[in-house]
């Protein structure tokens, strides 16, 4: 239980706008699921409390509970959650915009390799460097099998597929280091398939692009 409070890989401790949207979606879905669960438990308790068979006068009450609450309430909550999820998903799309930085990530068994179009020839292994406070489009692919790129505190996860490029929008609110990992089993080295995202302030990012920092 104490391990669950550690926020290094927690999607519920967002450090960027995309992760904040996902965390909000999680809490909203939890509230909706809890509301449905409470209704089901109430109906179950009432069923156990009542003795004997149904009487003729019970049909109207049963219609209210079964149709109005059991079906109507549940379908309304699920429809609202679906609409909310679609709205969140649309906001997470990597749309073009000013100041967007592009980087490239290639997964393999069992490491991550990153390149930077703004710094040709610059390659890092196990550490993805990005500017803090700016949106970053990570172009994700794989050199061998299917992997999954995930930085829980910055964004959702996206598959790395051989021969295909998927684009994930991430952003860090503040400079710092954020843990990432390959979130899909890909063989016996899976446990060490992790990396770090290093978010720089403006000066440090310019220094990184210029090759002044490792």
PDB file of C-alpha atoms in Angstrom:
ATOM      1  CA  UNK A   1       0.000   0.000   0.000  1.00  0.00           C
ATOM      2  CA  UNK A   2       2.850   2.395   0.777  1.00  0.00           C
ATOM      3  CA  UNK A   3       4.422   1.666  -2.613  1.00  0.00           C
ATOM      4  CA  UNK A   4       1.240   2.947  -4.234  1.00  0.00           C
ATOM      5  CA  UNK A   5       1.835   6.377  -2.676  1.00  0.00           C
ATOM      6  CA  UNK A   6       5.146   6.818  -4.553  1.00  0.00           C
ATOM      7  CA  UNK A   7       4.553   9.337  -7.340  1.00  0.00           C
ATOM      8  CA  UNK A   8       7.557   8.678  -9.635  1.00  0.00           C
ATOM      9  CA  UNK A   9       5.463   6.533 -11.991  1.00  0.00           C
ATOM     10  CA  UNK A  10       2.023   7.720 -10.905  1.00  0.00           C
ATOM     11  CA  UNK A  11      -0.418   8.941 -13.532  1.00  0.00           C
ATOM     12  CA  UNK A  12      -2.334  10.605 -10.687  1.00  0.00           C
ATOM     13  CA  UNK A  13       0.545  13.016  -9.966  1.00  0.00           C
ATOM     14  CA  UNK A  14       0.626  14.892 -13.292  1.00  0.00           C
ATOM     15  CA  UNK A  15       3.532  17.161 -14.205  1.00  0.00           C
ATOM     16  CA  UNK A  16       2.179  18.367 -17.540  1.00  0.00           C
ATOM     17  CA  UNK A  17      -1.085  19.316 -19.282  1.00  0.00           C
ATOM     18  CA  UNK A  18      -1.637  16.008 -21.091  1.00  0.00           C
ATOM     19  CA  UNK A  19      -1.112  14.014 -17.897  1.00  0.00           C
ATOM     20  CA  UNK A  20      -3.421  16.414 -16.028  1.00  0.00           C
ATOM     21  CA  UNK A  21      -6.219  15.717 -18.516  1.00  0.00           C
ATOM     22  CA  UNK A  22      -5.702  11.971 -18.139  1.00  0.00           C
ATOM     23  CA  UNK A  23      -5.716  12.222 -14.345  1.00  0.00           C
ATOM     24  CA  UNK A  24      -8.945  14.230 -14.460  1.00  0.00           C
ATOM     25  CA  UNK A  25     -10.498  11.610 -16.747  1.00  0.00           C
ATOM     26  CA  UNK A  26      -9.453   8.893 -14.275  1.00  0.00           C
ATOM     27  CA  UNK A  27     -11.104  10.674 -11.348  1.00  0.00           C
ATOM     28  CA  UNK A  28     -14.299  11.348 -13.306  1.00  0.00           C
ATOM     29  CA  UNK A  29     -14.523   7.707 -14.403  1.00  0.00           C
ATOM     30  CA  UNK A  30     -13.898   6.575 -10.820  1.00  0.00           C
ATOM     31  CA  UNK A  31     -16.746   8.805  -9.602  1.00  0.00           C
ATOM     32  CA  UNK A  32     -19.091   7.448 -12.273  1.00  0.00           C
ATOM     33  CA  UNK A  33     -18.173   3.838 -11.519  1.00  0.00           C
ATOM     34  CA  UNK A  34     -18.625   4.472  -7.789  1.00  0.00           C
ATOM     35  CA  UNK A  35     -22.092   5.952  -8.374  1.00  0.00           C
ATOM     36  CA  UNK A  36     -23.162   2.883 -10.356  1.00  0.00           C
ATOM     37  CA  UNK A  37     -21.675   0.571  -7.724  1.00  0.00           C
ATOM     38  CA  UNK A  38     -23.559   2.353  -4.919  1.00  0.00           C
ATOM     39  CA  UNK A  39     -26.831   2.001  -6.853  1.00  0.00           C
ATOM     40  CA  UNK A  40     -26.255  -1.721  -7.413  1.00  0.00           C
ATOM     41  CA  UNK A  41     -25.440  -2.263  -3.735  1.00  0.00           C
ATOM     42  CA  UNK A  42     -28.593  -0.367  -2.685  1.00  0.00           C
ATOM     43  CA  UNK A  43     -30.734  -2.495  -5.005  1.00  0.00           C
ATOM     44  CA  UNK A  44     -29.075  -5.635  -3.664  1.00  0.00           C
ATOM     45  CA  UNK A  45     -29.684  -4.596  -0.058  1.00  0.00           C
ATOM     46  CA  UNK A  46     -33.347  -3.825  -0.771  1.00  0.00           C
ATOM     47  CA  UNK A  47     -33.775  -7.194  -2.453  1.00  0.00           C
ATOM     48  CA  UNK A  48     -32.465  -8.989   0.644  1.00  0.00           C
ATOM     49  CA  UNK A  49     -34.594  -6.899   3.021  1.00  0.00           C
ATOM     50  CA  UNK A  50     -37.872  -7.653   1.327  1.00  0.00           C
ATOM     51  CA  UNK A  51     -39.592 -10.880   2.336  1.00  0.00           C
ATOM     52  CA  UNK A  52     -42.027 -13.006   0.363  1.00  0.00           C
ATOM     53  CA  UNK A  53     -42.900 -12.723  -3.290  1.00  0.00           C
ATOM     54  CA  UNK A  54     -43.891  -9.618  -5.183  1.00  0.00           C
ATOM     55  CA  UNK A  55     -47.415  -8.260  -4.724  1.00  0.00           C
ATOM     56  CA  UNK A  56     -49.678  -6.626  -7.290  1.00  0.00           C
ATOM     57  CA  UNK A  57     -48.912  -3.176  -5.937  1.00  0.00           C
ATOM     58  CA  UNK A  58     -45.186  -3.598  -6.396  1.00  0.00           C
ATOM     59  CA  UNK A  59     -45.113  -3.300 -10.209  1.00  0.00           C
ATOM     60  CA  UNK A  60     -44.966   0.498 -10.262  1.00  0.00           C
ATOM     61  CA  UNK A  61     -42.167   0.613  -7.702  1.00  0.00           C
ATOM     62  CA  UNK A  62     -40.232  -2.064  -9.566  1.00  0.00           C
ATOM     63  CA  UNK A  63     -40.530  -0.091 -12.794  1.00  0.00           C
ATOM     64  CA  UNK A  64     -39.018   2.933 -11.084  1.00  0.00           C
ATOM     65  CA  UNK A  65     -36.124   0.973  -9.606  1.00  0.00           C
ATOM     66  CA  UNK A  66     -35.382  -1.288 -12.561  1.00  0.00           C
ATOM     67  CA  UNK A  67     -36.151   0.975 -15.540  1.00  0.00           C
ATOM     68  CA  UNK A  68     -35.657   4.433 -14.071  1.00  0.00           C
ATOM     69  CA  UNK A  69     -32.604   3.757 -11.917  1.00  0.00           C
ATOM     70  CA  UNK A  70     -31.212   0.376 -12.945  1.00  0.00           C
ATOM     71  CA  UNK A  71     -31.305   1.204 -16.664  1.00  0.00           C
ATOM     72  CA  UNK A  72     -31.867   4.949 -16.993  1.00  0.00           C
ATOM     73  CA  UNK A  73     -29.341   6.074 -14.382  1.00  0.00           C
ATOM     74  CA  UNK A  74     -26.682   3.572 -15.475  1.00  0.00           C
ATOM     75  CA  UNK A  75     -27.026   4.385 -19.186  1.00  0.00           C
ATOM     76  CA  UNK A  76     -26.939   8.119 -18.464  1.00  0.00           C
ATOM     77  CA  UNK A  77     -23.726   7.799 -16.440  1.00  0.00           C
ATOM     78  CA  UNK A  78     -22.061   5.580 -19.050  1.00  0.00           C
ATOM     79  CA  UNK A  79     -23.083   7.921 -21.885  1.00  0.00           C
ATOM     80  CA  UNK A  80     -21.698  10.917 -19.984  1.00  0.00           C
ATOM     81  CA  UNK A  81     -18.422   9.099 -19.310  1.00  0.00           C
ATOM     82  CA  UNK A  82     -18.141   8.131 -22.984  1.00  0.00           C
ATOM     83  CA  UNK A  83     -18.700  11.727 -24.115  1.00  0.00           C
ATOM     84  CA  UNK A  84     -16.192  13.008 -21.553  1.00  0.00           C
ATOM     85  CA  UNK A  85     -13.611  10.431 -22.661  1.00  0.00           C
ATOM     86  CA  UNK A  86     -14.020  11.383 -26.329  1.00  0.00           C
ATOM     87  CA  UNK A  87     -13.613  15.066 -25.478  1.00  0.00           C
ATOM     88  CA  UNK A  88     -10.439  14.358 -23.483  1.00  0.00           C
ATOM     89  CA  UNK A  89      -9.086  12.168 -26.287  1.00  0.00           C
ATOM     90  CA  UNK A  90      -9.621  14.938 -28.839  1.00  0.00           C
ATOM     91  CA  UNK A  91      -7.698  17.409 -26.667  1.00  0.00           C
ATOM     92  CA  UNK A  92      -4.750  14.989 -26.445  1.00  0.00           C
ATOM     93  CA  UNK A  93      -4.232  14.814 -30.207  1.00  0.00           C
ATOM     94  CA  UNK A  94      -0.856  16.198 -31.407  1.00  0.00           C
ATOM     95  CA  UNK A  95      -2.192  19.125 -33.430  1.00  0.00           C
ATOM     96  CA  UNK A  96       0.206  21.532 -35.160  1.00  0.00           C
ATOM     97  CA  UNK A  97       0.924  24.726 -33.280  1.00  0.00           C
ATOM     98  CA  UNK A  98       3.574  27.338 -32.563  1.00  0.00           C
ATOM     99  CA  UNK A  99       6.561  26.306 -30.512  1.00  0.00           C
ATOM    100  CA  UNK A 100       6.073  22.546 -30.938  1.00  0.00           C
ATOM    101  CA  UNK A 101       9.363  20.632 -30.639  1.00  0.00           C
ATOM    102  CA  UNK A 102       9.890  17.316 -32.461  1.00  0.00           C
ATOM    103  CA  UNK A 103      11.982  14.438 -31.137  1.00  0.00           C
ATOM    104  CA  UNK A 104      12.279  10.814 -32.208  1.00  0.00           C
ATOM    105  CA  UNK A 105      12.187   7.708 -30.022  1.00  0.00           C
ATOM    106  CA  UNK A 106      13.135   4.206 -31.112  1.00  0.00           C
ATOM    107  CA  UNK A 107      12.507   1.258 -28.830  1.00  0.00           C
ATOM    108  CA  UNK A 108      14.365  -2.018 -28.999  1.00  0.00           C
ATOM    109  CA  UNK A 109      15.077  -4.979 -26.740  1.00  0.00           C
ATOM    110  CA  UNK A 110      15.748  -3.520 -24.202  1.00  0.00           C
ATOM    111  CA  UNK A 111      16.698   0.118 -24.578  1.00  0.00           C
ATOM    112  CA  UNK A 112      15.457   3.431 -25.916  1.00  0.00           C
ATOM    113  CA  UNK A 113      17.330   5.571 -28.452  1.00  0.00           C
ATOM    114  CA  UNK A 114      16.437   9.242 -28.973  1.00  0.00           C
ATOM    115  CA  UNK A 115      17.337  11.623 -31.795  1.00  0.00           C
ATOM    116  CA  UNK A 116      16.626  15.320 -32.287  1.00  0.00           C
ATOM    117  CA  UNK A 117      15.793  16.913 -35.664  1.00  0.00           C
ATOM    118  CA  UNK A 118      16.735  20.314 -34.217  1.00  0.00           C
ATOM    119  CA  UNK A 119      20.217  18.939 -33.421  1.00  0.00           C
ATOM    120  CA  UNK A 120      21.240  16.671 -36.338  1.00  0.00           C
ATOM    121  CA  UNK A 121      23.578  13.928 -35.263  1.00  0.00           C
ATOM    122  CA  UNK A 122      22.683  14.226 -31.593  1.00  0.00           C
ATOM    123  CA  UNK A 123      21.761  10.848 -30.133  1.00  0.00           C
ATOM    124  CA  UNK A 124      21.010   9.897 -26.526  1.00  0.00           C
ATOM    125  CA  UNK A 125      20.417   6.467 -25.019  1.00  0.00           C
ATOM    126  CA  UNK A 126      18.120   5.993 -22.060  1.00  0.00           C
ATOM    127  CA  UNK A 127      17.444   9.730 -21.603  1.00  0.00           C
ATOM    128  CA  UNK A 128      15.072  11.877 -23.637  1.00  0.00           C
ATOM    129  CA  UNK A 129      15.831  15.596 -23.445  1.00  0.00           C
ATOM    130  CA  UNK A 130      13.009  18.115 -23.933  1.00  0.00           C
ATOM    131  CA  UNK A 131      12.399  21.800 -23.168  1.00  0.00           C
ATOM    132  CA  UNK A 132      10.154  22.489 -20.197  1.00  0.00           C
ATOM    133  CA  UNK A 133       7.004  24.510 -20.796  1.00  0.00           C
ATOM    134  CA  UNK A 134       6.787  23.675 -24.509  1.00  0.00           C
ATOM    135  CA  UNK A 135       4.775  20.972 -26.300  1.00  0.00           C
ATOM    136  CA  UNK A 136       6.904  18.134 -27.635  1.00  0.00           C
ATOM    137  CA  UNK A 137       5.847  15.650 -30.307  1.00  0.00           C
ATOM    138  CA  UNK A 138       7.582  12.308 -29.775  1.00  0.00           C
ATOM    139  CA  UNK A 139       7.742  10.291 -33.002  1.00  0.00           C
ATOM    140  CA  UNK A 140       7.767   6.716 -31.732  1.00  0.00           C
ATOM    141  CA  UNK A 141       8.836   3.582 -33.577  1.00  0.00           C
ATOM    142  CA  UNK A 142      10.536   0.243 -32.901  1.00  0.00           C
ATOM    143  CA  UNK A 143      13.597  -1.557 -34.227  1.00  0.00           C
ATOM    144  CA  UNK A 144      12.314  -5.065 -33.492  1.00  0.00           C
ATOM    145  CA  UNK A 145       9.100  -6.011 -31.641  1.00  0.00           C
ATOM    146  CA  UNK A 146       6.176  -3.937 -30.381  1.00  0.00           C
ATOM    147  CA  UNK A 147       7.014  -1.809 -27.348  1.00  0.00           C
ATOM    148  CA  UNK A 148       5.010   0.826 -25.472  1.00  0.00           C
ATOM    149  CA  UNK A 149       6.331   4.308 -24.670  1.00  0.00           C
ATOM    150  CA  UNK A 150       5.009   5.705 -21.392  1.00  0.00           C
ATOM    151  CA  UNK A 151       5.937   8.638 -19.151  1.00  0.00           C
ATOM    152  CA  UNK A 152       3.055   8.514 -16.631  1.00  0.00           C
ATOM    153  CA  UNK A 153       3.536  12.018 -15.210  1.00  0.00           C
ATOM    154  CA  UNK A 154       3.695  13.684 -18.645  1.00  0.00           C
ATOM    155  CA  UNK A 155       1.288  11.855 -20.968  1.00  0.00           C
ATOM    156  CA  UNK A 156      -0.462   8.616 -21.806  1.00  0.00           C
ATOM    157  CA  UNK A 157       1.232   5.634 -23.378  1.00  0.00           C
ATOM    158  CA  UNK A 158       1.576   4.816 -27.054  1.00  0.00           C
ATOM    159  CA  UNK A 159       2.821   1.740 -28.878  1.00  0.00           C
ATOM    160  CA  UNK A 160       6.142   1.625 -30.707  1.00  0.00           C
ATOM    161  CA  UNK A 161       5.509  -0.506 -33.808  1.00  0.00           C
ATOM    162  CA  UNK A 162       8.174  -1.714 -36.263  1.00  0.00           C
ATOM    163  CA  UNK A 163       7.904   0.047 -39.620  1.00  0.00           C
ATOM    164  CA  UNK A 164       5.359   2.573 -38.325  1.00  0.00           C
ATOM    165  CA  UNK A 165       5.580   5.950 -36.587  1.00  0.00           C
ATOM    166  CA  UNK A 166       3.129   7.005 -33.863  1.00  0.00           C
ATOM    167  CA  UNK A 167       3.181  10.557 -32.523  1.00  0.00           C
ATOM    168  CA  UNK A 168       2.623  11.355 -28.847  1.00  0.00           C
ATOM    169  CA  UNK A 169       2.323  14.928 -27.515  1.00  0.00           C
ATOM    170  CA  UNK A 170       4.043  15.423 -24.146  1.00  0.00           C
ATOM    171  CA  UNK A 171       4.870  18.521 -22.115  1.00  0.00           C
ATOM    172  CA  UNK A 172       6.455  19.205 -18.730  1.00  0.00           C
ATOM    173  CA  UNK A 173       5.328  22.188 -16.704  1.00  0.00           C
ATOM    174  CA  UNK A 174       8.695  22.574 -14.998  1.00  0.00           C
ATOM    175  CA  UNK A 175      12.312  21.481 -15.454  1.00  0.00           C
ATOM    176  CA  UNK A 176      13.162  18.154 -13.858  1.00  0.00           C
ATOM    177  CA  UNK A 177      13.517  14.443 -14.457  1.00  0.00           C
ATOM    178  CA  UNK A 178      10.530  12.206 -15.145  1.00  0.00           C
ATOM    179  CA  UNK A 179      10.584   8.420 -15.198  1.00  0.00           C
ATOM    180  CA  UNK A 180       9.516   6.556 -18.323  1.00  0.00           C
ATOM    181  CA  UNK A 181       9.291   2.902 -19.229  1.00  0.00           C
ATOM    182  CA  UNK A 182       8.383   0.388 -21.879  1.00  0.00           C
ATOM    183  CA  UNK A 183       4.886  -0.495 -20.699  1.00  0.00           C
ATOM    184  CA  UNK A 184       4.461  -3.718 -22.665  1.00  0.00           C
ATOM    185  CA  UNK A 185       6.034  -7.110 -22.035  1.00  0.00           C
ATOM    186  CA  UNK A 186       8.639  -7.771 -24.717  1.00  0.00           C
ATOM    187  CA  UNK A 187      10.838 -10.552 -23.396  1.00  0.00           C
ATOM    188  CA  UNK A 188      12.988 -11.469 -20.398  1.00  0.00           C
ATOM    189  CA  UNK A 189      14.708  -8.036 -20.340  1.00  0.00           C
ATOM    190  CA  UNK A 190      11.422  -6.199 -19.858  1.00  0.00           C
ATOM    191  CA  UNK A 191      12.171  -5.195 -16.260  1.00  0.00           C
ATOM    192  CA  UNK A 192      15.067  -2.964 -17.310  1.00  0.00           C
ATOM    193  CA  UNK A 193      13.320  -1.394 -20.303  1.00  0.00           C
ATOM    194  CA  UNK A 194      13.054   2.089 -18.846  1.00  0.00           C
ATOM    195  CA  UNK A 195      14.325   5.605 -19.530  1.00  0.00           C
ATOM    196  CA  UNK A 196      14.277   9.140 -18.130  1.00  0.00           C
ATOM    197  CA  UNK A 197      12.823  12.323 -19.592  1.00  0.00           C
ATOM    198  CA  UNK A 198      14.982  15.331 -18.734  1.00  0.00           C
ATOM    199  CA  UNK A 199      13.103  18.637 -19.050  1.00  0.00           C
ATOM    200  CA  UNK A 200      15.384  21.678 -19.376  1.00  0.00           C
ATOM    201  CA  UNK A 201      14.794  25.360 -18.886  1.00  0.00           C
ATOM    202  CA  UNK A 202      15.268  27.572 -21.955  1.00  0.00           C
ATOM    203  CA  UNK A 203      18.982  28.200 -21.437  1.00  0.00           C
ATOM    204  CA  UNK A 204      19.786  24.558 -20.723  1.00  0.00           C
ATOM    205  CA  UNK A 205      17.773  23.424 -23.757  1.00  0.00           C
ATOM    206  CA  UNK A 206      19.707  25.764 -26.045  1.00  0.00           C
ATOM    207  CA  UNK A 207      22.933  24.449 -24.546  1.00  0.00           C
ATOM    208  CA  UNK A 208      21.820  20.872 -25.164  1.00  0.00           C
ATOM    209  CA  UNK A 209      20.992  21.585 -28.816  1.00  0.00           C
ATOM    210  CA  UNK A 210      24.376  23.267 -29.230  1.00  0.00           C
ATOM    211  CA  UNK A 211      26.112  20.190 -27.860  1.00  0.00           C
ATOM    212  CA  UNK A 212      27.422  21.970 -24.788  1.00  0.00           C
ATOM    213  CA  UNK A 213      25.869  19.474 -22.379  1.00  0.00           C
ATOM    214  CA  UNK A 214      25.894  15.647 -22.503  1.00  0.00           C
TER     215      UNK A 214
END
